[in-house]
PDB file of C-alpha atoms in Angstrom:
ATOM      1  CA  MET A  13     -41.331  -3.298  -2.091  1.00 48.00           C
ATOM      2  CA  ALA A  14     -38.015  -2.084  -0.707  1.00 51.00           C
ATOM      3  CA  ALA A  15     -36.538  -2.923  -3.780  1.00 47.00           C
ATOM      4  CA  GLU A  16     -39.531  -0.606  -5.923  1.00 48.00           C
ATOM      5  CA  ASN A  17     -38.546   2.092  -3.439  1.00 53.00           C
ATOM      6  CA  LEU A  18     -34.900   2.126  -3.920  1.00 53.00           C
ATOM      7  CA  MET A  19     -35.496   2.879  -7.720  1.00 45.00           C
ATOM      8  CA  THR A  20     -36.779   5.938  -7.761  1.00 46.00           C
ATOM      9  CA  ASN A  21     -36.989   9.322  -5.357  1.00 44.00           C
ATOM     10  CA  ARG A  22     -39.779  11.662  -6.850  1.00 40.00           C
ATOM     11  CA  GLY A  23     -39.426   9.788 -10.155  1.00 39.00           C
ATOM     12  CA  ILE A  24     -35.624  10.129 -10.362  1.00 42.00           C
ATOM     13  CA  VAL A  25     -33.215   7.317 -10.463  1.00 48.00           C
ATOM     14  CA  MET A  26     -31.135   7.458  -7.565  1.00 70.00           C
ATOM     15  CA  GLU A  27     -27.445   6.873  -6.836  1.00 86.00           C
ATOM     16  CA  PHE A  28     -25.981   4.396  -4.344  1.00 89.00           C
ATOM     17  CA  GLY A  29     -25.499   6.550  -1.911  1.00 91.00           C
ATOM     18  CA  GLU A  30     -28.714   8.095  -2.185  1.00 91.00           C
ATOM     19  CA  LYS A  31     -30.126   4.476  -1.804  1.00 92.00           C
ATOM     20  CA  LEU A  32     -27.926   3.547   1.223  1.00 93.00           C
ATOM     21  CA  GLN A  33     -28.870   6.376   2.882  1.00 94.00           C
ATOM     22  CA  GLN A  34     -32.817   5.443   2.565  1.00 93.00           C
ATOM     23  CA  LEU A  35     -32.230   2.259   3.865  1.00 94.00           C
ATOM     24  CA  ARG A  36     -30.522   3.674   6.838  1.00 94.00           C
ATOM     25  CA  LYS A  37     -32.861   5.807   7.636  1.00 94.00           C
ATOM     26  CA  GLY A  38     -35.715   3.362   7.373  1.00 92.00           C
ATOM     27  CA  LYS A  39     -34.373   1.298   9.849  1.00 93.00           C
ATOM     28  CA  GLU A  40     -33.739   4.988  11.782  1.00 94.00           C
ATOM     29  CA  TRP A  41     -30.270   4.189  12.047  1.00 95.00           C
ATOM     30  CA  THR A  42     -27.218   6.740  12.460  1.00 95.00           C
ATOM     31  CA  GLN A  43     -24.304   6.359  10.528  1.00 95.00           C
ATOM     32  CA  GLU A  44     -22.204   5.473  13.706  1.00 94.00           C
ATOM     33  CA  GLN A  45     -24.864   2.492  14.190  1.00 95.00           C
ATOM     34  CA  LEU A  46     -24.476   1.452  10.054  1.00 95.00           C
ATOM     35  CA  ALA A  47     -20.878   1.450  10.406  1.00 93.00           C
ATOM     36  CA  GLU A  48     -21.140  -0.789  13.422  1.00 94.00           C
ATOM     37  CA  GLU A  49     -23.198  -3.355  11.736  1.00 94.00           C
ATOM     38  CA  LEU A  50     -21.142  -3.404   8.628  1.00 93.00           C
ATOM     39  CA  PHE A  51     -17.678  -3.504  10.855  1.00 90.00           C
ATOM     40  CA  VAL A  52     -16.473  -0.432   8.782  1.00 90.00           C
ATOM     41  CA  SER A  53     -15.684   3.119  10.147  1.00 90.00           C
ATOM     42  CA  ARG A  54     -18.413   5.964  10.058  1.00 92.00           C
ATOM     43  CA  THR A  55     -16.072   7.966   7.619  1.00 91.00           C
ATOM     44  CA  ALA A  56     -16.702   4.814   5.008  1.00 90.00           C
ATOM     45  CA  ILE A  57     -20.446   5.371   5.524  1.00 94.00           C
ATOM     46  CA  SER A  58     -20.335   9.275   4.848  1.00 93.00           C
ATOM     47  CA  LYS A  59     -18.375   8.528   1.979  1.00 91.00           C
ATOM     48  CA  TRP A  60     -20.160   6.193   0.484  1.00 92.00           C
ATOM     49  CA  GLU A  61     -23.711   8.062   1.177  1.00 93.00           C
ATOM     50  CA  SER A  62     -22.166  11.336  -0.293  1.00 91.00           C
ATOM     51  CA  GLY A  63     -20.759   9.313  -3.514  1.00 85.00           C
ATOM     52  CA  LYS A  64     -17.553  10.111  -2.678  1.00 85.00           C
ATOM     53  CA  GLY A  65     -16.525   6.266  -3.081  1.00 82.00           C
ATOM     54  CA  TYR A  66     -18.013   2.474  -3.344  1.00 84.00           C
ATOM     55  CA  PRO A  67     -17.751   0.136  -0.372  1.00 88.00           C
ATOM     56  CA  ASN A  68     -15.290  -3.365  -1.721  1.00 84.00           C
ATOM     57  CA  ILE A  69     -17.321  -6.442  -2.698  1.00 84.00           C
ATOM     58  CA  ASP A  70     -17.742  -7.583   0.774  1.00 86.00           C
ATOM     59  CA  SER A  71     -19.308  -4.635   2.190  1.00 90.00           C
ATOM     60  CA  LEU A  72     -21.281  -4.401  -0.428  1.00 90.00           C
ATOM     61  CA  LYS A  73     -22.500  -7.894   0.045  1.00 91.00           C
ATOM     62  CA  ASN A  74     -22.932  -7.461   3.246  1.00 93.00           C
ATOM     63  CA  ILE A  75     -25.285  -3.785   2.856  1.00 94.00           C
ATOM     64  CA  SER A  76     -27.202  -6.713   0.530  1.00 93.00           C
ATOM     65  CA  LYS A  77     -27.764  -8.755   3.670  1.00 94.00           C
ATOM     66  CA  LEU A  78     -28.504  -6.198   5.888  1.00 94.00           C
ATOM     67  CA  PHE A  79     -31.258  -5.019   4.583  1.00 94.00           C
ATOM     68  CA  SER A  80     -32.699  -7.691   2.109  1.00 92.00           C
ATOM     69  CA  VAL A  81     -32.236  -6.333  -1.339  1.00 92.00           C
ATOM     70  CA  SER A  82     -30.264  -7.296  -4.314  1.00 90.00           C
ATOM     71  CA  ILE A  83     -26.747  -5.832  -5.285  1.00 87.00           C
ATOM     72  CA  ASP A  84     -28.574  -5.355  -8.625  1.00 85.00           C
ATOM     73  CA  ASP A  85     -31.070  -2.727  -6.727  1.00 87.00           C
ATOM     74  CA  LEU A  86     -28.333  -1.265  -5.109  1.00 88.00           C
ATOM     75  CA  LEU A  87     -25.934  -0.290  -8.148  1.00 84.00           C
ATOM     76  CA  SER A  88     -26.670   0.400 -11.631  1.00 79.00           C
ATOM     77  CA  GLY A  89     -24.945  -1.407 -14.287  1.00 76.00           C
ATOM     78  CA  GLU A  90     -22.216   1.652 -14.579  1.00 78.00           C
ATOM     79  CA  GLU A  91     -21.835   1.321 -10.769  1.00 78.00           C
ATOM     80  CA  LEU A  92     -21.050  -2.038 -10.971  1.00 79.00           C
ATOM     81  CA  ILE A  93     -18.420  -1.823 -13.610  1.00 79.00           C
ATOM     82  CA  SER A  94     -16.944   0.999 -11.930  1.00 77.00           C
ATOM     83  CA  LEU A  95     -17.032  -1.039  -8.605  1.00 77.00           C
ATOM     84  CA  ALA A  96     -15.412  -3.841 -10.583  1.00 78.00           C
ATOM     85  CA  ALA A  97     -12.757  -1.666 -12.068  1.00 80.00           C
ATOM     86  CA  ASN A  98     -12.029  -0.449  -8.637  1.00 78.00           C
ATOM     87  CA  GLU A  99     -11.707  -3.636  -7.147  1.00 78.00           C
ATOM     88  CA  ASN A 100      -9.263  -4.988  -9.452  1.00 81.00           C
ATOM     89  CA  ARG A 101      -7.314  -1.793  -9.607  1.00 80.00           C
ATOM     90  CA  THR A 102      -7.219  -2.114  -5.811  1.00 78.00           C
ATOM     91  CA  ASN A 103      -6.110  -5.602  -5.604  1.00 82.00           C
ATOM     92  CA  ILE A 104      -3.089  -4.626  -7.995  1.00 84.00           C
ATOM     93  CA  ASN A 105      -2.521  -2.026  -5.981  1.00 80.00           C
ATOM     94  CA  LYS A 106      -2.224  -3.989  -2.916  1.00 83.00           C
ATOM     95  CA  ILE A 107       0.427  -6.748  -4.963  1.00 88.00           C
ATOM     96  CA  PHE A 108       2.265  -3.820  -5.960  1.00 87.00           C
ATOM     97  CA  SER A 109       2.455  -2.482  -2.454  1.00 85.00           C
ATOM     98  CA  LEU A 110       3.619  -6.203  -1.260  1.00 89.00           C
ATOM     99  CA  VAL A 111       6.298  -6.337  -3.695  1.00 91.00           C
ATOM    100  CA  TYR A 112       7.261  -2.660  -3.211  1.00 90.00           C
ATOM    101  CA  GLY A 113       7.581  -3.607   0.588  1.00 91.00           C
ATOM    102  CA  THR A 114       9.130  -6.707   0.214  1.00 93.00           C
ATOM    103  CA  LEU A 115      11.912  -5.536  -1.747  1.00 94.00           C
ATOM    104  CA  ASP A 116      12.854  -3.474   0.846  1.00 94.00           C
ATOM    105  CA  VAL A 117      12.830  -5.918   3.440  1.00 95.00           C
ATOM    106  CA  MET A 118      14.972  -7.619   1.250  1.00 95.00           C
ATOM    107  CA  THR A 119      18.195  -5.025   1.824  1.00 95.00           C
ATOM    108  CA  ILE A 120      18.543  -6.795   4.724  1.00 95.00           C
ATOM    109  CA  SER A 121      20.458  -9.452   2.682  1.00 95.00           C
ATOM    110  CA  PHE A 122      23.287  -6.878   1.872  1.00 95.00           C
ATOM    111  CA  TYR A 123      24.466  -7.763   5.237  1.00 95.00           C
ATOM    112  CA  PHE A 124      25.495 -11.228   4.153  1.00 94.00           C
ATOM    113  CA  LEU A 125      25.786 -11.021   0.165  1.00 95.00           C
ATOM    114  CA  PRO A 126      29.732 -10.212  -1.016  1.00 95.00           C
ATOM    115  CA  LEU A 127      28.461  -7.227  -2.546  1.00 95.00           C
ATOM    116  CA  TYR A 128      32.166  -5.208  -0.760  1.00 96.00           C
ATOM    117  CA  ILE A 129      35.118  -4.803  -2.120  1.00 93.00           C
ATOM    118  CA  ARG A 130      38.448  -5.641   0.439  1.00 92.00           C
ATOM    119  CA  GLN A 131      41.667  -5.200  -0.805  1.00 86.00           C
ATOM    120  CA  ASP A 132      44.214  -7.777   0.465  1.00 83.00           C
ATOM    121  CA  SER A 133      47.644  -6.842  -1.182  1.00 79.00           C
ATOM    122  CA  ASP A 134      47.341  -6.721  -4.627  1.00 80.00           C
ATOM    123  CA  LEU A 135      44.527  -9.080  -4.289  1.00 88.00           C
ATOM    124  CA  ILE A 136      40.731  -7.611  -4.372  1.00 89.00           C
ATOM    125  CA  ARG A 137      38.147  -9.613  -2.899  1.00 91.00           C
ATOM    126  CA  ALA A 138      34.535  -9.257  -2.801  1.00 93.00           C
ATOM    127  CA  VAL A 139      33.098  -9.519   0.791  1.00 95.00           C
ATOM    128  CA  SER A 140      30.221  -9.379   2.773  1.00 95.00           C
ATOM    129  CA  LEU A 141      29.455  -6.739   4.946  1.00 94.00           C
ATOM    130  CA  PHE A 142      30.895  -8.332   8.196  1.00 93.00           C
ATOM    131  CA  SER A 143      34.202  -9.410   6.398  1.00 91.00           C
ATOM    132  CA  ASN A 144      35.903  -5.553   7.178  1.00 86.00           C
ATOM    133  CA  PRO A 145      35.640  -4.000   3.363  1.00 90.00           C
ATOM    134  CA  ASP A 146      37.834  -1.626   2.736  1.00 89.00           C
ATOM    135  CA  VAL A 147      35.882   1.614   3.778  1.00 91.00           C
ATOM    136  CA  SER A 148      36.383   3.970   6.701  1.00 92.00           C
ATOM    137  CA  THR A 149      34.168   3.462   9.912  1.00 93.00           C
ATOM    138  CA  ILE A 150      31.398   5.874   8.953  1.00 94.00           C
ATOM    139  CA  THR A 151      30.903   4.714   5.891  1.00 94.00           C
ATOM    140  CA  TRP A 152      30.540   0.977   6.914  1.00 94.00           C
ATOM    141  CA  ILE A 153      28.237   2.246   9.971  1.00 95.00           C
ATOM    142  CA  ILE A 154      26.013   3.645   7.226  1.00 94.00           C
ATOM    143  CA  TYR A 155      26.212   0.609   4.826  1.00 95.00           C
ATOM    144  CA  LEU A 156      24.889  -1.358   8.593  1.00 95.00           C
ATOM    145  CA  VAL A 157      22.133   1.125   9.532  1.00 95.00           C
ATOM    146  CA  SER A 158      21.047   1.732   6.098  1.00 94.00           C
ATOM    147  CA  PRO A 159      19.566  -1.646   5.205  1.00 94.00           C
ATOM    148  CA  ILE A 160      17.936  -1.834   8.782  1.00 95.00           C
ATOM    149  CA  LEU A 161      15.837   1.719   8.042  1.00 94.00           C
ATOM    150  CA  MET A 162      14.737   0.087   4.772  1.00 93.00           C
ATOM    151  CA  ALA A 163      13.827  -2.771   5.958  1.00 94.00           C
ATOM    152  CA  ILE A 164      11.342  -1.094   8.912  1.00 93.00           C
ATOM    153  CA  MET A 165      10.132   0.851   6.124  1.00 90.00           C
ATOM    154  CA  GLY A 166       9.239  -1.790   4.095  1.00 91.00           C
ATOM    155  CA  ILE A 167       7.536  -3.650   7.091  1.00 92.00           C
ATOM    156  CA  ALA A 168       5.646  -0.589   7.531  1.00 88.00           C
ATOM    157  CA  GLN A 169       4.480   0.065   4.167  1.00 86.00           C
ATOM    158  CA  ILE A 170       3.430  -3.717   4.223  1.00 86.00           C
ATOM    159  CA  ILE A 171       1.042  -3.258   7.494  1.00 87.00           C
ATOM    160  CA  ALA A 172      -0.128   0.549   6.287  1.00 83.00           C
ATOM    161  CA  GLN A 173      -1.479  -0.953   3.161  1.00 78.00           C
ATOM    162  CA  HIS A 174      -2.733  -3.976   4.936  1.00 75.00           C
ATOM    163  CA  PHE A 175      -4.928  -1.710   7.241  1.00 77.00           C
ATOM    164  CA  LEU A 176      -5.617   0.606   4.308  1.00 66.00           C
ATOM    165  CA  ASN A 177      -4.013   3.368   6.175  1.00 70.00           C
ATOM    166  CA  GLU A 178      -2.843   5.477   3.196  1.00 75.00           C
ATOM    167  CA  ARG A 179      -1.336   8.358   4.478  1.00 79.00           C
ATOM    168  CA  TRP A 180       1.610   6.388   6.517  1.00 82.00           C
ATOM    169  CA  TYR A 181       1.833   4.158   3.578  1.00 79.00           C
ATOM    170  CA  SER A 182       2.626   7.180   1.210  1.00 82.00           C
ATOM    171  CA  ILE A 183       5.062   8.629   3.677  1.00 86.00           C
ATOM    172  CA  SER A 184       7.092   5.273   4.432  1.00 83.00           C
ATOM    173  CA  ARG A 185       6.850   4.824   0.543  1.00 86.00           C
ATOM    174  CA  THR A 186       8.590   8.391   0.069  1.00 87.00           C
ATOM    175  CA  SER A 187      10.984   8.296   2.967  1.00 89.00           C
ATOM    176  CA  SER A 188      12.162   4.393   1.433  1.00 90.00           C
ATOM    177  CA  ILE A 189      13.039   5.854  -2.213  1.00 91.00           C
ATOM    178  CA  LEU A 190      14.389   9.158  -0.559  1.00 93.00           C
ATOM    179  CA  LEU A 191      17.013   6.417   1.431  1.00 93.00           C
ATOM    180  CA  GLN A 192      17.289   4.193  -1.332  1.00 94.00           C
ATOM    181  CA  ALA A 193      18.284   6.912  -3.717  1.00 94.00           C
ATOM    182  CA  PHE A 194      20.979   8.178  -0.685  1.00 94.00           C
ATOM    183  CA  CYS A 195      22.551   4.972  -0.252  1.00 94.00           C
ATOM    184  CA  ILE A 196      22.771   4.593  -4.019  1.00 96.00           C
ATOM    185  CA  LEU A 197      24.950   7.840  -4.020  1.00 96.00           C
ATOM    186  CA  ILE A 198      27.111   6.276  -0.823  1.00 95.00           C
ATOM    187  CA  TYR A 199      27.712   3.213  -2.738  1.00 95.00           C
ATOM    188  CA  VAL A 200      28.507   4.941  -5.843  1.00 96.00           C
ATOM    189  CA  ALA A 201      30.814   7.446  -4.278  1.00 94.00           C
ATOM    190  CA  THR A 202      32.849   4.985  -2.447  1.00 94.00           C
ATOM    191  CA  ARG A 203      33.399   2.726  -5.643  1.00 93.00           C
ATOM    192  CA  GLN A 204      31.269  -0.799  -4.532  1.00 95.00           C
ATOM    193  CA  PRO A 205      29.865  -1.896  -7.885  1.00 95.00           C
ATOM    194  CA  SER A 206      27.958  -5.146  -6.693  1.00 95.00           C
ATOM    195  CA  ALA A 207      26.151  -3.307  -4.059  1.00 95.00           C
ATOM    196  CA  THR A 208      25.214  -0.146  -6.657  1.00 96.00           C
ATOM    197  CA  SER A 209      23.966  -2.093  -9.158  1.00 96.00           C
ATOM    198  CA  LEU A 210      21.990  -4.516  -6.708  1.00 96.00           C
ATOM    199  CA  LEU A 211      20.581  -1.521  -4.940  1.00 96.00           C
ATOM    200  CA  PHE A 212      19.687   0.228  -8.329  1.00 96.00           C
ATOM    201  CA  LEU A 213      17.740  -2.879  -9.624  1.00 96.00           C
ATOM    202  CA  PHE A 214      15.431  -2.730  -6.577  1.00 95.00           C
ATOM    203  CA  PHE A 215      15.138   0.969  -6.935  1.00 95.00           C
ATOM    204  CA  MET A 216      14.086   1.135 -10.610  1.00 95.00           C
ATOM    205  CA  ILE A 217      11.669  -2.151  -9.564  1.00 94.00           C
ATOM    206  CA  LYS A 218      10.236   0.303  -7.244  1.00 91.00           C
ATOM    207  CA  VAL A 219       9.772   3.238  -9.760  1.00 90.00           C
ATOM    208  CA  VAL A 220       8.230   1.233 -12.496  1.00 91.00           C
ATOM    209  CA  LEU A 221       5.610  -0.268  -9.479  1.00 87.00           C
ATOM    210  CA  LEU A 222       5.302   3.301  -8.512  1.00 84.00           C
ATOM    211  CA  ILE A 223       4.598   4.604 -12.195  1.00 85.00           C
ATOM    212  CA  LYS A 224       1.901   1.608 -12.636  1.00 81.00           C
ATOM    213  CA  SER A 225      -0.052   2.142  -9.581  1.00 75.00           C
ATOM    214  CA  SER A 226      -0.587   5.769  -9.856  1.00 69.00           C
TER     215      SER A 226
END
């Protein structure tokens, strides 16, 4: 009977948001109470009921179980296709975000790899950062601090993506791109070809990921 009531409302086929709202009101729950039952935020419930988004697969299963209705009764064929497409895109973006953040964390390797130039008499050597490259103190400090900052941003991106905090993820991602571009310019200006090439490779991979995820 509940499934039949979901199919129409005054003869009009209802969308998922309307069905969810009808089910919630049938139990005389507020949006906050339903959010507690589904372990999501009230904002998520409001967004679903207003038709501005769909729950993920796990939440959809919980709704189905909570109200004893099938997923087919909750979603139309087109909505199911849209949900599957969104779920797939979300999973792909999570992978991209993980790679993006990992690349930032990997800049810690710039401390230990022989990416810097040191000139001893007529001999030019490739040395690590802590082997006194042939640069000024200010430049060395920039070399020292920038990998730490990028690694912190990478960790922040991974955490923000895990908790689906799009705002903080976007801020850390943009900051990472700007900092990395600045570091590339520093490496170019101080004639560090190995460090420049590796960081530029990281930068281009991140740009590709940004384009793919947009």
